[in-house]
Protein backbone atom coordinates (compact mmCIF):
# COMPACT_ATOMS: atom_id res chain seq x y z
CA UNK A 1 0.00 0.00 0.00
CA UNK A 2 0.98 3.66 -0.37
CA UNK A 3 1.17 3.94 3.41
CA UNK A 4 3.70 1.12 3.60
CA UNK A 5 5.78 2.70 0.85
CA UNK A 6 5.92 6.01 2.72
CA UNK A 7 6.78 4.23 5.95
CA UNK A 8 9.73 2.48 4.31
CA UNK A 9 11.13 5.64 2.70
CA UNK A 10 14.21 7.07 4.38
CA UNK A 11 15.53 10.62 4.09
CA UNK A 12 18.95 12.14 4.69
CA UNK A 13 17.57 14.00 7.70
CA UNK A 14 16.21 10.79 9.25
CA UNK A 15 19.61 9.14 8.82
CA UNK A 16 21.34 12.09 10.51
CA UNK A 17 18.99 11.76 13.48
CA UNK A 18 19.43 8.00 13.69
CA UNK A 19 23.21 8.12 13.62
CA UNK A 20 24.04 11.20 15.66
CA UNK A 21 21.22 11.53 18.22
CA UNK A 22 22.17 8.29 19.98
CA UNK A 23 25.88 8.94 20.48
CA UNK A 24 27.50 9.40 23.86
CA UNK A 25 29.14 12.80 24.26
CA UNK A 26 32.66 12.41 25.59
CA UNK A 27 33.92 15.32 27.66
CA UNK A 28 37.08 13.57 28.74
CA UNK A 29 37.45 11.45 31.83
CA UNK A 30 34.95 10.52 33.15
CA UNK A 31 32.39 10.38 30.28
CA UNK A 32 29.13 12.19 30.87
CA UNK A 33 25.85 10.69 29.68
CA UNK A 34 23.22 13.39 29.31
CA UNK A 35 19.51 12.65 29.34
CA UNK A 36 16.33 14.48 28.42
CA UNK A 37 16.32 18.01 27.06
CA UNK A 38 19.89 18.68 28.20
CA UNK A 39 21.14 15.69 26.23
CA UNK A 40 19.22 16.75 23.10
CA UNK A 41 20.74 20.24 23.29
CA UNK A 42 24.27 18.92 23.68
CA UNK A 43 23.87 16.37 20.89
CA UNK A 44 22.30 18.94 18.56
CA UNK A 45 25.21 21.26 19.22
CA UNK A 46 27.74 18.52 18.48
CA UNK A 47 26.03 17.68 15.18
CA UNK A 48 25.91 21.35 14.17
CA UNK A 49 29.67 21.60 14.64
CA UNK A 50 30.50 18.55 12.53
CA UNK A 51 32.53 19.18 9.40
CA UNK A 52 32.54 15.50 8.39
CA UNK A 53 29.26 13.57 8.14
CA UNK A 54 29.25 9.89 7.16
CA UNK A 55 25.93 8.25 6.30
CA UNK A 56 27.12 5.35 4.16
CA UNK A 57 24.81 2.34 3.96
CA UNK A 58 21.78 3.91 5.66
CA UNK A 59 19.23 2.90 2.97
CA UNK A 60 18.58 6.55 2.15
CA UNK A 61 16.31 6.78 -0.89
CA UNK A 62 15.53 10.51 -0.99
CA UNK A 63 17.05 13.76 0.25
CA UNK A 64 14.02 15.24 1.99
CA UNK A 65 13.82 18.65 3.66
CA UNK A 66 16.97 20.48 2.54
CA UNK A 67 16.40 23.45 4.86
CA UNK A 68 16.18 21.15 7.89
CA UNK A 69 19.33 19.31 6.80
CA UNK A 70 21.27 22.58 6.57
CA UNK A 71 20.07 23.52 10.06
CA UNK A 72 21.43 20.21 11.37
CA UNK A 73 24.82 20.21 9.59
CA UNK A 74 25.55 23.80 8.47
CA UNK A 75 29.32 23.36 8.74
CA UNK A 76 29.77 20.09 6.86
CA UNK A 77 32.65 20.10 4.38
CA UNK A 78 32.88 16.34 3.73
CA UNK A 79 29.67 14.37 3.19
CA UNK A 80 29.64 10.59 2.65
CA UNK A 81 26.34 9.34 1.22
CA UNK A 82 27.77 6.22 -0.40
CA UNK A 83 26.01 2.83 -0.62
CA UNK A 84 22.52 4.26 -0.38
CA UNK A 85 19.51 4.28 -2.76
CA UNK A 86 19.39 7.87 -3.96
CA UNK A 87 17.91 8.20 -7.45
CA UNK A 88 16.86 11.81 -7.96
CA UNK A 89 19.87 13.74 -9.25
CA UNK A 90 18.25 17.16 -8.92
CA UNK A 91 17.52 16.48 -5.24
CA UNK A 92 21.23 15.84 -4.72
CA UNK A 93 22.13 19.04 -6.58
CA UNK A 94 19.80 21.07 -4.35
CA UNK A 95 21.40 19.54 -1.27
CA UNK A 96 24.92 20.32 -2.46
CA UNK A 97 23.98 23.88 -3.36
CA UNK A 98 22.39 24.46 0.05
CA UNK A 99 25.52 23.49 2.02
CA UNK A 100 27.82 26.51 1.74
CA UNK A 101 30.94 24.84 3.14
CA UNK A 102 30.67 21.52 1.29
CA UNK A 103 33.91 20.62 -0.49
CA UNK A 104 33.69 16.83 -0.90
CA UNK A 105 30.76 14.48 -1.49
CA UNK A 106 30.80 10.71 -1.93
CA UNK A 107 27.85 9.31 -3.89
CA UNK A 108 29.40 5.92 -4.67
CA UNK A 109 27.04 2.98 -5.17
CA UNK A 110 23.78 4.90 -5.23
CA UNK A 111 21.14 4.61 -7.98
CA UNK A 112 21.33 8.08 -9.49
CA UNK A 113 19.41 8.58 -12.71
CA UNK A 114 21.00 11.29 -14.87
CA UNK A 115 19.46 12.23 -18.21
CA UNK A 116 19.53 14.96 -20.83
CA UNK A 117 16.89 16.86 -18.86
CA UNK A 118 19.47 17.28 -16.08
CA UNK A 119 21.87 19.31 -18.20
CA UNK A 120 22.99 22.52 -16.54
CA UNK A 121 20.59 25.39 -17.10
CA UNK A 122 22.06 28.67 -18.32
CA UNK A 123 19.86 30.41 -15.73
CA UNK A 124 21.59 28.71 -12.80
CA UNK A 125 22.73 31.34 -10.27
CA UNK A 126 23.93 29.21 -7.34
CA UNK A 127 27.70 28.78 -7.11
CA UNK A 128 28.80 25.64 -5.30
CA UNK A 129 32.18 25.32 -3.57
CA UNK A 130 32.40 21.59 -4.30
CA UNK A 131 35.92 20.48 -5.25
CA UNK A 132 35.67 16.66 -5.03
CA UNK A 133 32.97 14.20 -6.08
CA UNK A 134 32.77 10.39 -6.14
CA UNK A 135 30.44 8.91 -8.78
CA UNK A 136 31.79 5.36 -8.73
CA UNK A 137 29.92 2.05 -9.00
CA UNK A 138 26.73 3.41 -10.54
CA UNK A 139 27.24 2.29 -14.12
CA UNK A 140 27.09 5.88 -15.38
CA UNK A 141 28.14 6.56 -18.95
CA UNK A 142 30.79 9.21 -19.55
CA UNK A 143 28.15 11.59 -20.96
CA UNK A 144 26.15 11.27 -17.72
CA UNK A 145 29.25 11.90 -15.63
CA UNK A 146 29.90 15.09 -17.57
CA UNK A 147 26.31 16.25 -17.02
CA UNK A 148 26.81 15.82 -13.26
CA UNK A 149 30.23 17.50 -13.21
CA UNK A 150 29.08 20.45 -15.30
CA UNK A 151 27.34 21.86 -12.22
CA UNK A 152 30.72 22.20 -10.48
CA UNK A 153 33.08 22.74 -13.43
CA UNK A 154 34.48 26.00 -12.05
CA UNK A 155 35.54 24.43 -8.71
CA UNK A 156 35.94 20.68 -9.34
CA UNK A 157 39.45 19.45 -8.56
CA UNK A 158 39.01 15.69 -7.94
CA UNK A 159 36.76 13.22 -9.77
CA UNK A 160 36.37 9.52 -8.92
CA UNK A 161 34.42 7.31 -11.30
CA UNK A 162 35.76 3.85 -10.47
CA UNK A 163 34.13 0.55 -11.51
CA UNK A 164 31.67 2.18 -13.88
CA UNK A 165 32.19 0.11 -17.01
CA UNK A 166 33.96 2.93 -18.85
CA UNK A 167 35.96 1.83 -21.89
CA UNK A 168 36.96 5.12 -23.53
CA UNK A 169 36.87 8.85 -22.78
CA UNK A 170 35.22 10.79 -25.63
CA UNK A 171 36.73 14.18 -26.34
CA UNK A 172 33.33 15.86 -26.80
CA UNK A 173 32.57 18.22 -23.87
CA UNK A 174 35.30 16.64 -21.69
CA UNK A 175 37.69 19.58 -22.02
CA UNK A 176 35.05 22.20 -21.21
CA UNK A 177 33.63 20.41 -18.16
CA UNK A 178 36.83 19.03 -16.59
CA UNK A 179 39.16 21.91 -17.35
CA UNK A 180 40.06 22.39 -13.65
CA UNK A 181 40.34 18.71 -12.66
CA UNK A 182 43.77 17.61 -11.44
CA UNK A 183 42.97 14.22 -9.84
CA UNK A 184 41.08 11.68 -11.92
CA UNK A 185 40.47 8.15 -10.59
CA UNK A 186 39.22 5.59 -13.12
CA UNK A 187 40.23 2.37 -11.37
CA UNK A 188 38.21 -0.77 -11.95
CA UNK A 189 36.87 0.30 -15.35
CA UNK A 190 37.27 -1.48 -18.70
CA UNK A 191 40.11 0.71 -19.96
CA UNK A 192 42.81 -1.51 -21.44
CA UNK A 193 45.26 0.96 -22.94
CA UNK A 194 46.43 4.55 -22.65
CA UNK A 195 45.11 5.34 -26.13
CA UNK A 196 41.58 5.16 -24.74
CA UNK A 197 42.47 8.06 -22.43
CA UNK A 198 44.02 10.26 -25.11
CA UNK A 199 41.43 13.06 -24.70
CA UNK A 200 42.57 13.49 -21.09
CA UNK A 201 45.97 14.64 -22.33
CA UNK A 202 44.29 17.75 -23.73
CA UNK A 203 43.01 18.93 -20.37
CA UNK A 204 44.53 22.29 -19.32
CA UNK A 205 45.96 20.87 -16.06
CA UNK A 206 47.44 17.75 -17.68
CA UNK A 207 51.20 17.63 -17.16
CA UNK A 208 51.14 20.17 -14.33
CA UNK A 209 50.75 17.94 -11.27
CA UNK A 210 47.83 16.12 -12.93
CA UNK A 211 47.28 12.63 -11.52
CA UNK A 212 45.33 9.83 -13.19
CA UNK A 213 44.88 6.22 -12.14
CA UNK A 214 43.15 3.42 -14.02
CA UNK A 215 44.30 0.20 -12.38
CA UNK A 216 42.05 -2.81 -12.74
CA UNK A 217 41.50 -3.08 -8.98
CA UNK A 218 38.83 -1.23 -7.03
CA UNK A 219 40.25 1.62 -4.96
CA UNK A 220 37.49 4.18 -4.58
Coordinates of C-alpha atoms in Angstrom, one line a residue:
X1 CA 0.0 0.0 0.0
X2 CA 1.0 3.7 -0.4
X3 CA 1.2 3.9 3.4
X4 CA 3.7 1.1 3.6
X5 CA 5.8 2.7 0.8
X6 CA 5.9 6.0 2.7
X7 CA 6.8 4.2 6.0
X8 CA 9.7 2.5 4.3
X9 CA 11.1 5.6 2.7
X10 CA 14.2 7.1 4.4
X11 CA 15.5 10.6 4.1
X12 CA 19.0 12.1 4.7
X13 CA 17.6 14.0 7.7
X14 CA 16.2 10.8 9.2
X15 CA 19.6 9.1 8.8
X16 CA 21.3 12.1 10.5
X17 CA 19.0 11.8 13.5
X18 CA 19.4 8.0 13.7
X19 CA 23.2 8.1 13.6
X20 CA 24.0 11.2 15.7
X21 CA 21.2 11.5 18.2
X22 CA 22.2 8.3 20.0
X23 CA 25.9 8.9 20.5
X24 CA 27.5 9.4 23.9
X25 CA 29.1 12.8 24.3
X26 CA 32.7 12.4 25.6
X27 CA 33.9 15.3 27.7
X28 CA 37.1 13.6 28.7
X29 CA 37.4 11.5 31.8
X30 CA 34.9 10.5 33.2
X31 CA 32.4 10.4 30.3
X32 CA 29.1 12.2 30.9
X33 CA 25.9 10.7 29.7
X34 CA 23.2 13.4 29.3
X35 CA 19.5 12.7 29.3
X36 CA 16.3 14.5 28.4
X37 CA 16.3 18.0 27.1
X38 CA 19.9 18.7 28.2
X39 CA 21.1 15.7 26.2
X40 CA 19.2 16.8 23.1
X41 CA 20.7 20.2 23.3
X42 CA 24.3 18.9 23.7
X43 CA 23.9 16.4 20.9
X44 CA 22.3 18.9 18.6
X45 CA 25.2 21.3 19.2
X46 CA 27.7 18.5 18.5
X47 CA 26.0 17.7 15.2
X48 CA 25.9 21.3 14.2
X49 CA 29.7 21.6 14.6
X50 CA 30.5 18.5 12.5
X51 CA 32.5 19.2 9.4
X52 CA 32.5 15.5 8.4
X53 CA 29.3 13.6 8.1
X54 CA 29.3 9.9 7.2
X55 CA 25.9 8.3 6.3
X56 CA 27.1 5.3 4.2
X57 CA 24.8 2.3 4.0
X58 CA 21.8 3.9 5.7
X59 CA 19.2 2.9 3.0
X60 CA 18.6 6.5 2.2
X61 CA 16.3 6.8 -0.9
X62 CA 15.5 10.5 -1.0
X63 CA 17.0 13.8 0.3
X64 CA 14.0 15.2 2.0
X65 CA 13.8 18.7 3.7
X66 CA 17.0 20.5 2.5
X67 CA 16.4 23.4 4.9
X68 CA 16.2 21.1 7.9
X69 CA 19.3 19.3 6.8
X70 CA 21.3 22.6 6.6
X71 CA 20.1 23.5 10.1
X72 CA 21.4 20.2 11.4
X73 CA 24.8 20.2 9.6
X74 CA 25.6 23.8 8.5
X75 CA 29.3 23.4 8.7
X76 CA 29.8 20.1 6.9
X77 CA 32.7 20.1 4.4
X78 CA 32.9 16.3 3.7
X79 CA 29.7 14.4 3.2
X80 CA 29.6 10.6 2.7
X81 CA 26.3 9.3 1.2
X82 CA 27.8 6.2 -0.4
X83 CA 26.0 2.8 -0.6
X84 CA 22.5 4.3 -0.4
X85 CA 19.5 4.3 -2.8
X86 CA 19.4 7.9 -4.0
X87 CA 17.9 8.2 -7.5
X88 CA 16.9 11.8 -8.0
X89 CA 19.9 13.7 -9.3
X90 CA 18.2 17.2 -8.9
X91 CA 17.5 16.5 -5.2
X92 CA 21.2 15.8 -4.7
X93 CA 22.1 19.0 -6.6
X94 CA 19.8 21.1 -4.3
X95 CA 21.4 19.5 -1.3
X96 CA 24.9 20.3 -2.5
X97 CA 24.0 23.9 -3.4
X98 CA 22.4 24.5 0.1
X99 CA 25.5 23.5 2.0
X100 CA 27.8 26.5 1.7
X101 CA 30.9 24.8 3.1
X102 CA 30.7 21.5 1.3
X103 CA 33.9 20.6 -0.5
X104 CA 33.7 16.8 -0.9
X105 CA 30.8 14.5 -1.5
X106 CA 30.8 10.7 -1.9
X107 CA 27.9 9.3 -3.9
X108 CA 29.4 5.9 -4.7
X109 CA 27.0 3.0 -5.2
X110 CA 23.8 4.9 -5.2
X111 CA 21.1 4.6 -8.0
X112 CA 21.3 8.1 -9.5
X113 CA 19.4 8.6 -12.7
X114 CA 21.0 11.3 -14.9
X115 CA 19.5 12.2 -18.2
X116 CA 19.5 15.0 -20.8
X117 CA 16.9 16.9 -18.9
X118 CA 19.5 17.3 -16.1
X119 CA 21.9 19.3 -18.2
X120 CA 23.0 22.5 -16.5
X121 CA 20.6 25.4 -17.1
X122 CA 22.1 28.7 -18.3
X123 CA 19.9 30.4 -15.7
X124 CA 21.6 28.7 -12.8
X125 CA 22.7 31.3 -10.3
X126 CA 23.9 29.2 -7.3
X127 CA 27.7 28.8 -7.1
X128 CA 28.8 25.6 -5.3
X129 CA 32.2 25.3 -3.6
X130 CA 32.4 21.6 -4.3
X131 CA 35.9 20.5 -5.3
X132 CA 35.7 16.7 -5.0
X133 CA 33.0 14.2 -6.1
X134 CA 32.8 10.4 -6.1
X135 CA 30.4 8.9 -8.8
X136 CA 31.8 5.4 -8.7
X137 CA 29.9 2.1 -9.0
X138 CA 26.7 3.4 -10.5
X139 CA 27.2 2.3 -14.1
X140 CA 27.1 5.9 -15.4
X141 CA 28.1 6.6 -19.0
X142 CA 30.8 9.2 -19.5
X143 CA 28.2 11.6 -21.0
X144 CA 26.2 11.3 -17.7
X145 CA 29.2 11.9 -15.6
X146 CA 29.9 15.1 -17.6
X147 CA 26.3 16.2 -17.0
X148 CA 26.8 15.8 -13.3
X149 CA 30.2 17.5 -13.2
X150 CA 29.1 20.5 -15.3
X151 CA 27.3 21.9 -12.2
X152 CA 30.7 22.2 -10.5
X153 CA 33.1 22.7 -13.4
X154 CA 34.5 26.0 -12.0
X155 CA 35.5 24.4 -8.7
X156 CA 35.9 20.7 -9.3
X157 CA 39.5 19.5 -8.6
X158 CA 39.0 15.7 -7.9
X159 CA 36.8 13.2 -9.8
X160 CA 36.4 9.5 -8.9
X161 CA 34.4 7.3 -11.3
X162 CA 35.8 3.8 -10.5
X163 CA 34.1 0.6 -11.5
X164 CA 31.7 2.2 -13.9
X165 CA 32.2 0.1 -17.0
X166 CA 34.0 2.9 -18.8
X167 CA 36.0 1.8 -21.9
X168 CA 37.0 5.1 -23.5
X169 CA 36.9 8.8 -22.8
X170 CA 35.2 10.8 -25.6
X171 CA 36.7 14.2 -26.3
X172 CA 33.3 15.9 -26.8
X173 CA 32.6 18.2 -23.9
X174 CA 35.3 16.6 -21.7
X175 CA 37.7 19.6 -22.0
X176 CA 35.1 22.2 -21.2
X177 CA 33.6 20.4 -18.2
X178 CA 36.8 19.0 -16.6
X179 CA 39.2 21.9 -17.3
X180 CA 40.1 22.4 -13.7
X181 CA 40.3 18.7 -12.7
X182 CA 43.8 17.6 -11.4
X183 CA 43.0 14.2 -9.8
X184 CA 41.1 11.7 -11.9
X185 CA 40.5 8.1 -10.6
X186 CA 39.2 5.6 -13.1
X187 CA 40.2 2.4 -11.4
X188 CA 38.2 -0.8 -12.0
X189 CA 36.9 0.3 -15.4
X190 CA 37.3 -1.5 -18.7
X191 CA 40.1 0.7 -20.0
X192 CA 42.8 -1.5 -21.4
X193 CA 45.3 1.0 -22.9
X194 CA 46.4 4.6 -22.7
X195 CA 45.1 5.3 -26.1
X196 CA 41.6 5.2 -24.7
X197 CA 42.5 8.1 -22.4
X198 CA 44.0 10.3 -25.1
X199 CA 41.4 13.1 -24.7
X200 CA 42.6 13.5 -21.1
X201 CA 46.0 14.6 -22.3
X202 CA 44.3 17.7 -23.7
X203 CA 43.0 18.9 -20.4
X204 CA 44.5 22.3 -19.3
X205 CA 46.0 20.9 -16.1
X206 CA 47.4 17.8 -17.7
X207 CA 51.2 17.6 -17.2
X208 CA 51.1 20.2 -14.3
X209 CA 50.7 17.9 -11.3
X210 CA 47.8 16.1 -12.9
X211 CA 47.3 12.6 -11.5
X212 CA 45.3 9.8 -13.2
X213 CA 44.9 6.2 -12.1
X214 CA 43.1 3.4 -14.0
X215 CA 44.3 0.2 -12.4
X216 CA 42.0 -2.8 -12.7
X217 CA 41.5 -3.1 -9.0
X218 CA 38.8 -1.2 -7.0
X219 CA 40.3 1.6 -5.0
X220 CA 37.5 4.2 -4.6

